PDB file of C-alpha atoms in Angstrom:
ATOM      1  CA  UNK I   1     106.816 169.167  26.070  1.00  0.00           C
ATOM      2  CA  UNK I   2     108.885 166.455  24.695  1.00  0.00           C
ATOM      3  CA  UNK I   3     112.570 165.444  26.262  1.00  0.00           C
ATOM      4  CA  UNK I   4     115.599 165.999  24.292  1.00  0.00           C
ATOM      5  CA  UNK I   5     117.380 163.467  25.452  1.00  0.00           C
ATOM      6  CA  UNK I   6     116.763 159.517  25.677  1.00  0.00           C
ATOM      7  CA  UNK I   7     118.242 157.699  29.484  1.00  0.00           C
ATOM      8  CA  UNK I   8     118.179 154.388  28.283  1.00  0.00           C
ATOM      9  CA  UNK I   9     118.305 152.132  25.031  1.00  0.00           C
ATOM     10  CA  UNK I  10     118.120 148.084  24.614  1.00  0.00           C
ATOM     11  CA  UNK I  11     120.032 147.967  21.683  1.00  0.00           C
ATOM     12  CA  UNK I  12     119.440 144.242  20.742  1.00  0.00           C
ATOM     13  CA  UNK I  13     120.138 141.469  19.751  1.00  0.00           C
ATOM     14  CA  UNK I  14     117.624 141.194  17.018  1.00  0.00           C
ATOM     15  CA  UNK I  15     116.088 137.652  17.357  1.00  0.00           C
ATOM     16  CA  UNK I  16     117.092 137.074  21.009  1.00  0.00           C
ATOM     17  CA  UNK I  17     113.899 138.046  23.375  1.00  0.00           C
ATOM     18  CA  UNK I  18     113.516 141.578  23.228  1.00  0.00           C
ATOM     19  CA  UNK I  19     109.874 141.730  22.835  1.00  0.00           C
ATOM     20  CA  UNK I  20     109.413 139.578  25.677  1.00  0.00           C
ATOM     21  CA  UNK I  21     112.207 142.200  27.625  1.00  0.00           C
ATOM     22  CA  UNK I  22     109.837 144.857  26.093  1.00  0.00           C
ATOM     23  CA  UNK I  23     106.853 143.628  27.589  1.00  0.00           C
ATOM     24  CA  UNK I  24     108.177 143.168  30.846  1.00  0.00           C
ATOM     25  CA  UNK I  25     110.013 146.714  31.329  1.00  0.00           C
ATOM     26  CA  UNK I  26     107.774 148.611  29.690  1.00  0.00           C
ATOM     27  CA  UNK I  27     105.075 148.068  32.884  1.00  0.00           C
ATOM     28  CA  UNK I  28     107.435 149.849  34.780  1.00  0.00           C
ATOM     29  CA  UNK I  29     105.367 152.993  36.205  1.00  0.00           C
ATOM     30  CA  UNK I  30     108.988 154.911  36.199  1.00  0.00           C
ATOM     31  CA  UNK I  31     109.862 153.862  32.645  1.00  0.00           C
ATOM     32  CA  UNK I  32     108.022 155.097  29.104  1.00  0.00           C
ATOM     33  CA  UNK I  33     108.807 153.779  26.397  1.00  0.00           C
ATOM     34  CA  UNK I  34     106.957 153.815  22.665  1.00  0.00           C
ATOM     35  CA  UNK I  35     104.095 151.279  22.231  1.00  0.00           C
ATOM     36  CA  UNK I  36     105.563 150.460  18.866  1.00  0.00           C
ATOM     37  CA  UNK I  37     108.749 149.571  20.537  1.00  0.00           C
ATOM     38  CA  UNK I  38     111.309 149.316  17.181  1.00  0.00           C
ATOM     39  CA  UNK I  39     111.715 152.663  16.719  1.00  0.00           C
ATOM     40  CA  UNK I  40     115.504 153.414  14.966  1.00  0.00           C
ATOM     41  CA  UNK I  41     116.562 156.563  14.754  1.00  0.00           C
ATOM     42  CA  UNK I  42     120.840 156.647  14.492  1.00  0.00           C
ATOM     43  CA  UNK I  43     120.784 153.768  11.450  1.00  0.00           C
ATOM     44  CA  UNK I  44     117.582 154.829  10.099  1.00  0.00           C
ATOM     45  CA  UNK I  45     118.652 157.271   7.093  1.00  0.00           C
ATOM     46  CA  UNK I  46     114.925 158.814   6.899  1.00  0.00           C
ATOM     47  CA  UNK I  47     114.835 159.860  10.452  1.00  0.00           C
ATOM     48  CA  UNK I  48     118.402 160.749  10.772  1.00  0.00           C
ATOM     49  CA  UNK I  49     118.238 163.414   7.966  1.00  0.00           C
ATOM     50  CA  UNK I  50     114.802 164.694   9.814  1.00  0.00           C
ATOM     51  CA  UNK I  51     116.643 165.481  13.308  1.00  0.00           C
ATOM     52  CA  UNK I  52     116.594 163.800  16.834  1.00  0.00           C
ATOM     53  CA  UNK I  53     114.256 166.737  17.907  1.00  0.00           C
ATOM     54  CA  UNK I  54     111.726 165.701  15.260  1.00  0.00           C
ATOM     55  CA  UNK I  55     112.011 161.943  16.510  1.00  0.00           C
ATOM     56  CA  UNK I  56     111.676 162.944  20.090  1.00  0.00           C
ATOM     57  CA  UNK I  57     108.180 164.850  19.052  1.00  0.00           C
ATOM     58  CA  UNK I  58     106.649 162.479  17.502  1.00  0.00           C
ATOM     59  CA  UNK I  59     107.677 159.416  19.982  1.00  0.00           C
ATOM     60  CA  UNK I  60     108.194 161.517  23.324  1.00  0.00           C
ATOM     61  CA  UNK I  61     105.457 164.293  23.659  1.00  0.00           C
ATOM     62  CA  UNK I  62     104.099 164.833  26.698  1.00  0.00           C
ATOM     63  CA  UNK I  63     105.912 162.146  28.658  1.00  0.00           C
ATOM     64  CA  UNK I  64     104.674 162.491  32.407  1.00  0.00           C
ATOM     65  CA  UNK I  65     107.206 164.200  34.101  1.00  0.00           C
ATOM     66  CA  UNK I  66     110.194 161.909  36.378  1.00  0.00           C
ATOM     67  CA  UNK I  67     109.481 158.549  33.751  1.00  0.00           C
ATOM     68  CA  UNK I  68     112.645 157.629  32.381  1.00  0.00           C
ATOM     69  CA  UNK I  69     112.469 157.305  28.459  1.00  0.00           C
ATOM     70  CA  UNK I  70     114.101 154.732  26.281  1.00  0.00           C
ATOM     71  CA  UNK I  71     113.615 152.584  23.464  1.00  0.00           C
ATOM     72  CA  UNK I  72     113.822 148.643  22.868  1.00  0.00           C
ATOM     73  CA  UNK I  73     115.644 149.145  19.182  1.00  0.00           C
ATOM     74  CA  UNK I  74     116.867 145.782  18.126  1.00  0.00           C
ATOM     75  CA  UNK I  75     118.608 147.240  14.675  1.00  0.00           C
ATOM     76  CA  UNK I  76     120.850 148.807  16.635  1.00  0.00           C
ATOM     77  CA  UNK I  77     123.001 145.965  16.394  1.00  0.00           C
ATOM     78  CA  UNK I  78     122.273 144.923  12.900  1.00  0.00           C
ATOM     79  CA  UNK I  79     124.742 146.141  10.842  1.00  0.00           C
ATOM     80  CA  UNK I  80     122.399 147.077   7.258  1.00  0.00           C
ATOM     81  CA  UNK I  81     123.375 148.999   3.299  1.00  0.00           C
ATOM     82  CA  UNK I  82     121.772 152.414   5.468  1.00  0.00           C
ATOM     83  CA  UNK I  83     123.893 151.916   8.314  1.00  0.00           C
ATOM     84  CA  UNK I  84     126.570 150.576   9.940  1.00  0.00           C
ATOM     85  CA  UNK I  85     126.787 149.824  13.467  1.00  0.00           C
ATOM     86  CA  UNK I  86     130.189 151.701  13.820  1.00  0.00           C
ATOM     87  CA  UNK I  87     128.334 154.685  12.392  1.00  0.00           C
ATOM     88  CA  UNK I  88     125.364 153.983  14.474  1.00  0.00           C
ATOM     89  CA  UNK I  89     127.494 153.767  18.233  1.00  0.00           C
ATOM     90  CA  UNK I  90     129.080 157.324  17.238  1.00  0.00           C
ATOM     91  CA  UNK I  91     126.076 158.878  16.183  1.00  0.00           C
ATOM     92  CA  UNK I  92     124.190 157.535  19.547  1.00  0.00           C
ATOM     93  CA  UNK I  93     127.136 158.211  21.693  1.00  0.00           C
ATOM     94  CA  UNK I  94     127.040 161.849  20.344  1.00  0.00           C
ATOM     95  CA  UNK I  95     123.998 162.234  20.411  1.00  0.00           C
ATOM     96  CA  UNK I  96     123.419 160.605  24.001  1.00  0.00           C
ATOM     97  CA  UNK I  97     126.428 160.353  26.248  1.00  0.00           C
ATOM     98  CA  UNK I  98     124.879 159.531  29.235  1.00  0.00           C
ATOM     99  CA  UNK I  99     122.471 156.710  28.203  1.00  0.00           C
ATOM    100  CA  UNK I 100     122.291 153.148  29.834  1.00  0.00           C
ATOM    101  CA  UNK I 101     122.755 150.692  27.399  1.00  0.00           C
ATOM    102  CA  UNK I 102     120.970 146.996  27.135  1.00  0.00           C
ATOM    103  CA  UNK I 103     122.065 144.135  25.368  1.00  0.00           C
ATOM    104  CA  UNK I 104     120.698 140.371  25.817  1.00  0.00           C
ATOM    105  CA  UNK I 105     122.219 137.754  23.650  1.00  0.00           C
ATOM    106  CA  UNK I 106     120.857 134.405  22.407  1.00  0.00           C
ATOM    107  CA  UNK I 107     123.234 131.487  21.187  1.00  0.00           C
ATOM    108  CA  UNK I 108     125.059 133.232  18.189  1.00  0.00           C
ATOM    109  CA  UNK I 109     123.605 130.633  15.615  1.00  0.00           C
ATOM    110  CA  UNK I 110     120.385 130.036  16.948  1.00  0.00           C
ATOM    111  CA  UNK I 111     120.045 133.693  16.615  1.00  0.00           C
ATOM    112  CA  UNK I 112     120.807 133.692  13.106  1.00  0.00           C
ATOM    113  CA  UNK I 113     118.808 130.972  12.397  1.00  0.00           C
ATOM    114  CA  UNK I 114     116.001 132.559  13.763  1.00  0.00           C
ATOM    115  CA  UNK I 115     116.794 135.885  12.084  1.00  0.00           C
ATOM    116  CA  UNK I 116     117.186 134.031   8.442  1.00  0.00           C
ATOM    117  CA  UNK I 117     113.809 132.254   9.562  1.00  0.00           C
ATOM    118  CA  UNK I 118     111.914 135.339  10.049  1.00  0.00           C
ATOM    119  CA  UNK I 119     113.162 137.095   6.784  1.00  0.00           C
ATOM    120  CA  UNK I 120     111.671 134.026   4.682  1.00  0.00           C
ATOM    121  CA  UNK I 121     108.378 134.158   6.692  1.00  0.00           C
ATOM    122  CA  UNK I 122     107.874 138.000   5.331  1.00  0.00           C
ATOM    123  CA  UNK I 123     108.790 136.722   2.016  1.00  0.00           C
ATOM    124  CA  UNK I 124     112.135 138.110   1.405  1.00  0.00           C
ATOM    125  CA  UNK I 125     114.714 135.298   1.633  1.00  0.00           C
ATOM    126  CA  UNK I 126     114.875 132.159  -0.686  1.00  0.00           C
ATOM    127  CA  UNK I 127     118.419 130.755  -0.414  1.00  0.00           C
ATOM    128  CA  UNK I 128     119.112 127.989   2.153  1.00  0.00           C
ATOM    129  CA  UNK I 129     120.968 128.950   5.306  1.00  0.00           C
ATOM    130  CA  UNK I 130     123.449 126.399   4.155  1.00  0.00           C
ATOM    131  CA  UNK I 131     123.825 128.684   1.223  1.00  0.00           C
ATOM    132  CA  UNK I 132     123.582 131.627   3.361  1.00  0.00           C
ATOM    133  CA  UNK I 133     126.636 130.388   6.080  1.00  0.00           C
ATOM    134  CA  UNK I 134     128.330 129.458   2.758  1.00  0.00           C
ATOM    135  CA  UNK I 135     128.456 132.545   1.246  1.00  0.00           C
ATOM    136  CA  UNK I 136     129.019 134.621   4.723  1.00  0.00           C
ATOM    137  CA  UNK I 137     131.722 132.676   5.429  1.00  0.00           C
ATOM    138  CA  UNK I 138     133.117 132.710   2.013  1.00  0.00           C
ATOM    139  CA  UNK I 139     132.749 136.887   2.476  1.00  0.00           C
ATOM    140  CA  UNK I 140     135.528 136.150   5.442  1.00  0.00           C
ATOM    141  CA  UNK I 141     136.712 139.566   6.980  1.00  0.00           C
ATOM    142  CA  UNK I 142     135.265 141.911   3.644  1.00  0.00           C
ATOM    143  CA  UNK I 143     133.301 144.808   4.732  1.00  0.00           C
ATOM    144  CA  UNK I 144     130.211 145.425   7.394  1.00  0.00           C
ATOM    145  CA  UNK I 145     129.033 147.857   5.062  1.00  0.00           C
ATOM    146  CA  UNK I 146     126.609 148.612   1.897  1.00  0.00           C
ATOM    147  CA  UNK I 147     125.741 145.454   0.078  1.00  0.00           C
ATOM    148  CA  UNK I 148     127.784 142.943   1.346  1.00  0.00           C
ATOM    149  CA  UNK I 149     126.510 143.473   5.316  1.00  0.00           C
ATOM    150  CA  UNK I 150     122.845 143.920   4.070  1.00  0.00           C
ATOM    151  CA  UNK I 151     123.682 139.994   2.419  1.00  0.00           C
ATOM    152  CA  UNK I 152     124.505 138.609   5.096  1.00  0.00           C
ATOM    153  CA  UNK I 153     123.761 140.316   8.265  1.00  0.00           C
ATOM    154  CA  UNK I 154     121.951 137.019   9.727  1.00  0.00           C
ATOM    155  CA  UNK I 155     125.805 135.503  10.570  1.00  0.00           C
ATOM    156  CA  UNK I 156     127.145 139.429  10.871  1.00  0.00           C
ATOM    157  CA  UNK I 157     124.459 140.381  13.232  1.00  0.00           C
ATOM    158  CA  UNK I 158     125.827 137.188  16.055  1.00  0.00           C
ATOM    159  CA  UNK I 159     129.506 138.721  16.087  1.00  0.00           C
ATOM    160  CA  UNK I 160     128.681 140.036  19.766  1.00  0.00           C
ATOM    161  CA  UNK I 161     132.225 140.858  20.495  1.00  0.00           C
ATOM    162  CA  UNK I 162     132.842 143.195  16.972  1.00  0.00           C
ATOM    163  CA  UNK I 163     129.251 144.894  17.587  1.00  0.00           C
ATOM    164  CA  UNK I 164     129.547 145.469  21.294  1.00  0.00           C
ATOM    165  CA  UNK I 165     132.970 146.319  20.951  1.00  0.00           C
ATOM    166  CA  UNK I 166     131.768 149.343  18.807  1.00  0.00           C
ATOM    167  CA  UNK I 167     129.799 150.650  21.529  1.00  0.00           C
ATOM    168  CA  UNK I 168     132.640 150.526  23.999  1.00  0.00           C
ATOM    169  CA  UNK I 169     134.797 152.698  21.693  1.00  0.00           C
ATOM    170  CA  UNK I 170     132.466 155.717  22.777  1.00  0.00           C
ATOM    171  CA  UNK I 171     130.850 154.686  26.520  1.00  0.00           C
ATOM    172  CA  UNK I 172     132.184 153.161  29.846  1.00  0.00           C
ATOM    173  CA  UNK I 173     131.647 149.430  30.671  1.00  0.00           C
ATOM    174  CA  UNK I 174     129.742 150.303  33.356  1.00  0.00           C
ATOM    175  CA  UNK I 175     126.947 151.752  31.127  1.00  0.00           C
ATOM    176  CA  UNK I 176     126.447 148.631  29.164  1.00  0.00           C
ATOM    177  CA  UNK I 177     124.526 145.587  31.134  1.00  0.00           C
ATOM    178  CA  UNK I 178     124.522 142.207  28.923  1.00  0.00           C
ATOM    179  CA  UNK I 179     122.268 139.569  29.665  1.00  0.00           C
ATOM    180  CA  UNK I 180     121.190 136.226  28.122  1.00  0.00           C
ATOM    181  CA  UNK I 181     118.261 134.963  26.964  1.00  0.00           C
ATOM    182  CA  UNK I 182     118.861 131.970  29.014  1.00  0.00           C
ATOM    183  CA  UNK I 183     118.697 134.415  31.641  1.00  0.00           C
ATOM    184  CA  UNK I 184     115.669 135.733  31.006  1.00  0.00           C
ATOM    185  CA  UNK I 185     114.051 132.711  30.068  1.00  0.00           C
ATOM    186  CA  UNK I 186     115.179 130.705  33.659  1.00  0.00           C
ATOM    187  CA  UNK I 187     114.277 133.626  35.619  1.00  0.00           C
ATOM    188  CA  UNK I 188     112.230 136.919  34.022  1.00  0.00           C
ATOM    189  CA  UNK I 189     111.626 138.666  36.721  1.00  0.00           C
ATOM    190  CA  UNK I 190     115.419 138.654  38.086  1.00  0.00           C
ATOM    191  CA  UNK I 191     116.108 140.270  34.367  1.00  0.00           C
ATOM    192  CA  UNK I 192     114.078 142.934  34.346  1.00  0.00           C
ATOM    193  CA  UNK I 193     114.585 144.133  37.979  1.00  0.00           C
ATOM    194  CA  UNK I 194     118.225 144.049  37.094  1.00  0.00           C
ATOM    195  CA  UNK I 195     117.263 146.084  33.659  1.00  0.00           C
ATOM    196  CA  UNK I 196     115.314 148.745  36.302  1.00  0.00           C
ATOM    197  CA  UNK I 197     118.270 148.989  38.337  1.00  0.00           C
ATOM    198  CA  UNK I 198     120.637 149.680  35.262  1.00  0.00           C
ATOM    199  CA  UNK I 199     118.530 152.049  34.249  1.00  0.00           C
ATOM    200  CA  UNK I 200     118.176 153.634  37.633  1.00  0.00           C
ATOM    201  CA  UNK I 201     114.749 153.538  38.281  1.00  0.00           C
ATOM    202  CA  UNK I 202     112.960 151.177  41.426  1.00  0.00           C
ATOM    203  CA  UNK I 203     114.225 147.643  41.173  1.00  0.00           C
ATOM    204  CA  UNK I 204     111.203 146.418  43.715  1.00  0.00           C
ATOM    205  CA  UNK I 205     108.729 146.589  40.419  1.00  0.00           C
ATOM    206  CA  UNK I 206     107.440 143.023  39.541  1.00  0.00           C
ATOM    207  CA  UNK I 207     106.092 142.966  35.750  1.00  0.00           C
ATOM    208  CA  UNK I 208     102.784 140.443  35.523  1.00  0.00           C
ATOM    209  CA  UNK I 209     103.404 137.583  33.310  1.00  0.00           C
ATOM    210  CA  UNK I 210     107.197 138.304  32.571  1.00  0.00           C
ATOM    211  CA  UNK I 211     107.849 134.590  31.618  1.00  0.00           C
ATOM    212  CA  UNK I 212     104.851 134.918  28.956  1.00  0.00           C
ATOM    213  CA  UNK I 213     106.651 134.523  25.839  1.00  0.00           C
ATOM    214  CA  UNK I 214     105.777 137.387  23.132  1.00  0.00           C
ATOM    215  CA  UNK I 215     107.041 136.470  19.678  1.00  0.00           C
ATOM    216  CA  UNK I 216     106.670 132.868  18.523  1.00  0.00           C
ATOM    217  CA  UNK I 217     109.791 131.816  15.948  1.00  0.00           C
ATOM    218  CA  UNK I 218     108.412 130.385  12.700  1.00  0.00           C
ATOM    219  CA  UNK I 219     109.281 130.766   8.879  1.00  0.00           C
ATOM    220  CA  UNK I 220     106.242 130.953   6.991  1.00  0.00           C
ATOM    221  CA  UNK I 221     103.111 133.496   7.252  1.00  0.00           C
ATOM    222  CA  UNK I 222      99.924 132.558   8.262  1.00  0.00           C
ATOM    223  CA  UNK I 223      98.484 135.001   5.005  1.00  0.00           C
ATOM    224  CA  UNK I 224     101.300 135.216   2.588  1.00  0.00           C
ATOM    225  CA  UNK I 225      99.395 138.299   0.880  1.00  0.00           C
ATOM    226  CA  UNK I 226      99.466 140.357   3.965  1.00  0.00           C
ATOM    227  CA  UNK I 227     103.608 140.173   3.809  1.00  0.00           C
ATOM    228  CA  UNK I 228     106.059 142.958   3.787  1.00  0.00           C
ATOM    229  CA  UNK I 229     108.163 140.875   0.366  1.00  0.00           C
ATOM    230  CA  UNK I 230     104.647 140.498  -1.031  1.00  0.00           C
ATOM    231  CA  UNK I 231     103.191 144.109  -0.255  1.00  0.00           C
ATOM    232  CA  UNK I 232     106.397 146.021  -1.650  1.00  0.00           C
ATOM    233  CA  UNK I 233     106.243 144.061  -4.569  1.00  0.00           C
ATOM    234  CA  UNK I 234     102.878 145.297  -6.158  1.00  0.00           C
ATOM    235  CA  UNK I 235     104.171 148.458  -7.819  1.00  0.00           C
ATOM    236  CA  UNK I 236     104.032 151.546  -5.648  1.00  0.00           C
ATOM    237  CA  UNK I 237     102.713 149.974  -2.274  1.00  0.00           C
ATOM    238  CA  UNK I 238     105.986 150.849  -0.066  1.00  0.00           C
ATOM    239  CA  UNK I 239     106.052 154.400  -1.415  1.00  0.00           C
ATOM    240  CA  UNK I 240     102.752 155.446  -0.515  1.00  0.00           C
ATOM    241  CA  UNK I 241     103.017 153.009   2.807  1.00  0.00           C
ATOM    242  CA  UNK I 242     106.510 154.698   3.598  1.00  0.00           C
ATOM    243  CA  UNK I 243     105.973 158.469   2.543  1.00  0.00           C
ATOM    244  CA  UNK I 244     101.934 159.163   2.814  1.00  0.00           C
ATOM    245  CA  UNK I 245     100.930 156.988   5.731  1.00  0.00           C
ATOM    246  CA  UNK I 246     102.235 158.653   9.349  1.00  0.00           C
ATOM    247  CA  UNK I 247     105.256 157.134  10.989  1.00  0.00           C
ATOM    248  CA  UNK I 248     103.257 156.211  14.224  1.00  0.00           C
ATOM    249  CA  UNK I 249     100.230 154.681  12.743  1.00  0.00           C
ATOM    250  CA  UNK I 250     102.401 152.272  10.408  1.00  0.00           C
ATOM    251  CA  UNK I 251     105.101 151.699  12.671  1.00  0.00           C
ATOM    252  CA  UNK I 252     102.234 149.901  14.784  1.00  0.00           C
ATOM    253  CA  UNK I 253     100.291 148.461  12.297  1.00  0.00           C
ATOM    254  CA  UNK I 254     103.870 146.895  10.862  1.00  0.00           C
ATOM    255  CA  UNK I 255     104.942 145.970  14.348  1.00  0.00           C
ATOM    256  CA  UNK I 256     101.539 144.064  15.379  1.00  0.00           C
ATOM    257  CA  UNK I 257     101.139 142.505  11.927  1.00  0.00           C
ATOM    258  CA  UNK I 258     103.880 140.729  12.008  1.00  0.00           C
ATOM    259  CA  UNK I 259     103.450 139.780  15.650  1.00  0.00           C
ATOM    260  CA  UNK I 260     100.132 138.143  14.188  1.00  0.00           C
ATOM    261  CA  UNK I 261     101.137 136.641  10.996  1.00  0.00           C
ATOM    262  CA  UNK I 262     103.782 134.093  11.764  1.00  0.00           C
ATOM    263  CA  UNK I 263     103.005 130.198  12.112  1.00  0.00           C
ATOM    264  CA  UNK I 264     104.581 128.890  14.851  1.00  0.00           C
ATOM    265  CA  UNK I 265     106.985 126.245  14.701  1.00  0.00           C
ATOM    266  CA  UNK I 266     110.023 124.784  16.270  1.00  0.00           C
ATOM    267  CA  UNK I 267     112.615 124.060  13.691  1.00  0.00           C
ATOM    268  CA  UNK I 268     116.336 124.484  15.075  1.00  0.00           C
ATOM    269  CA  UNK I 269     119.248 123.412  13.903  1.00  0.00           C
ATOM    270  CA  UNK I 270     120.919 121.019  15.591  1.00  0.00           C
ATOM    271  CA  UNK I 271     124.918 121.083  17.315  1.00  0.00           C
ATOM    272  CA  UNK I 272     125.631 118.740  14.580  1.00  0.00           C
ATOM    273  CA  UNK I 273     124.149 119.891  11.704  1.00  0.00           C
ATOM    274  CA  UNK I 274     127.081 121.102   9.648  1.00  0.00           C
ATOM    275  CA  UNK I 275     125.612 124.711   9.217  1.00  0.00           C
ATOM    276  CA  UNK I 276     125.891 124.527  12.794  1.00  0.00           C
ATOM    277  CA  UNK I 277     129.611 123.411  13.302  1.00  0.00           C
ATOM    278  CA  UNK I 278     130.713 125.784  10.459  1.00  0.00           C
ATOM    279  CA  UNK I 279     128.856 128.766  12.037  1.00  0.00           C
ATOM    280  CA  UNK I 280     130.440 128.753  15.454  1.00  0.00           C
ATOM    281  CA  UNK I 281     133.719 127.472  14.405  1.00  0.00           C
ATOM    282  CA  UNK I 282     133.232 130.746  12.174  1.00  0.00           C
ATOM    283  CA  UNK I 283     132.415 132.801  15.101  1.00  0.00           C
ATOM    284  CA  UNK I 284     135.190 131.284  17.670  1.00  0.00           C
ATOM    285  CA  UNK I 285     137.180 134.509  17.744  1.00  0.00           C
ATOM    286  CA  UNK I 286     134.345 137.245  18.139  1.00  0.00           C
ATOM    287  CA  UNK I 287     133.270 134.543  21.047  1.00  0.00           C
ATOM    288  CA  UNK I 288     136.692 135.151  22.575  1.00  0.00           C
ATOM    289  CA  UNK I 289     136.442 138.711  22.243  1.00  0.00           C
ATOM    290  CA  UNK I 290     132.737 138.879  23.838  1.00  0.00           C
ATOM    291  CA  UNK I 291     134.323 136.494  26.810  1.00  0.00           C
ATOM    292  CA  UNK I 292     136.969 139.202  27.272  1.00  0.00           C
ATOM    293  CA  UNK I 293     134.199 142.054  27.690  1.00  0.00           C
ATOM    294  CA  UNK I 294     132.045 139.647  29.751  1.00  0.00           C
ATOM    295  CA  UNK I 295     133.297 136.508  30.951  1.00  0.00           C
ATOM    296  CA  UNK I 296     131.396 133.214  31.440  1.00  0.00           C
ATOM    297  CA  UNK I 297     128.473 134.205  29.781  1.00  0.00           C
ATOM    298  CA  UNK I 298     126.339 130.740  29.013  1.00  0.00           C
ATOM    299  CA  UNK I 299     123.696 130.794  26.149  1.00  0.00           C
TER     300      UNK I 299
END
């Protein structure tokens, strides 16, 4: 019989090693979480006007009794034209009062580099990030919402203090636990045990291979065909894909696809590359405002 209530959620950042976290928590034999891992429900318009309890049978049946239940959901903190991440804390704390929030954060521009790098490798960004800090930046404080967050949500995604500060409007401090990708690179195992003990489950658990590293950064496809930007653009594909092919089935067919179909490289951007300086001089303030929620946080 499925739950009707989630006890945890890692809510992001997008780009900044949840899939490794994901693969490390979800050995946990007191934790369940969905093998397709991204599952939205509170931005995700489709779901949303289906109901929570729908969402809960089709990812939740027949959870063994005493597992915790949660979901690693990076677009939580993503604000997107279908939903805002103000809209998505109120729905979630409404919805869930009592859940333990995750977060673990990456440098702010690295992890919109990597974000902007992993929309061209599925084919649907062309402009340069130059052009794409330009015209953020030029967007100053306009809106988080409909087109103008959907344009830019690579820089909008790294303002930690805004997004986090949206969750706080609706739980306690004590619910959210931050971490760094630093942190769980240097020491994986220290991460998730602290994850299990957030959560409230046995903190003893060691995960095998928790320093493996899941998701390889790159910005072009290894088969350009097999795409998302190139799929949806042959006339009818992402209707029949989104409305006749079940949620499960595609969500891990989309999610191990594009685990697969990514060549590997190691472009950064470097502290003095002036998309660089412009970035985090951009993103001083929300800095500030994340070191007031959590000081000393290093990157």
């Amino acid at each position: 019989m499925p739950r009707d209530e989630l006890d945890f959620v890692v809510i992001g950042a997008a780009k900044s090693g949840t899939t490794s976290l994901y693969a490390a928590i979800s050995q946990h034999p007191g934790l369940f979480i969905p093998s397709e891992k991204e599952v939205p429900f509170f931005n995700d318009p489709r779901w949303y006007r289906r109901g929570f309890d729908a969402y809960m049978r089709t990812y939740f049946s027949d959870v063994p009794d005493g597992q915790a239940i949660g979901t690693v959901t990076p677009q939580y903190m993503l604000d997107t034209s279908d939903g805002a991440v103000r809209q998505t804390a109120l729905r979630m704390s409404r919805q869930l009062p009592g859940a333990r929030l995750v977060v673990i954060l990456r440098n702010p521009v690295d992890r919109a580099y990597s974000h902007y790098k992993m929309r061209v490798q599925r084919g649907y960004e062309q402009r340069s990030f130059d052009d794409v800090v330009d015209q953020a930046i030029a967007a100053g404080d306009g809106p988080r919402e409909g087109a103008a967050a959907d344009e830019h949500r690579y820089v909008f995604g790294s303002e930690y203090g805004r997004i986090i500060g949206e969750f706080l409007r609706h739980y306690p401090r004590e619910a959210l636990l931050i971490l760094t990708t630093k942190q769980l690179r240097d020491d994986p195992v220290a991460v998730s045990q602290s994850v299990f003990a957030h959560i409230g489950v046995d903190d003893d658990f060691v995960p095998a291979d928790a320093d493996k590293t899941h998701r390889e950064g790159g910005s072009a496809p290894k088969v350009r065909v097999l795409t998302p930007g190139f799929l949806f653009g042959i006339p009818g594909v992402q209707w029949v894909w989104r409305n006749a092919v079940p949620a499960r089935f595609r969500k891990r067919v989309e999610y191990r696809l594009n685990l697969w179909n990514i060549k590997a490289d190691d472009l950064r951007l470097s502290p003095d590359d002036q998309a660089y300086r412009r970035l985090m001089d951009y993103l001083a303030d929300d800095l500030a405002a994340l070191d007031r929620i959590e000081p000393g946080l290093v990157f």
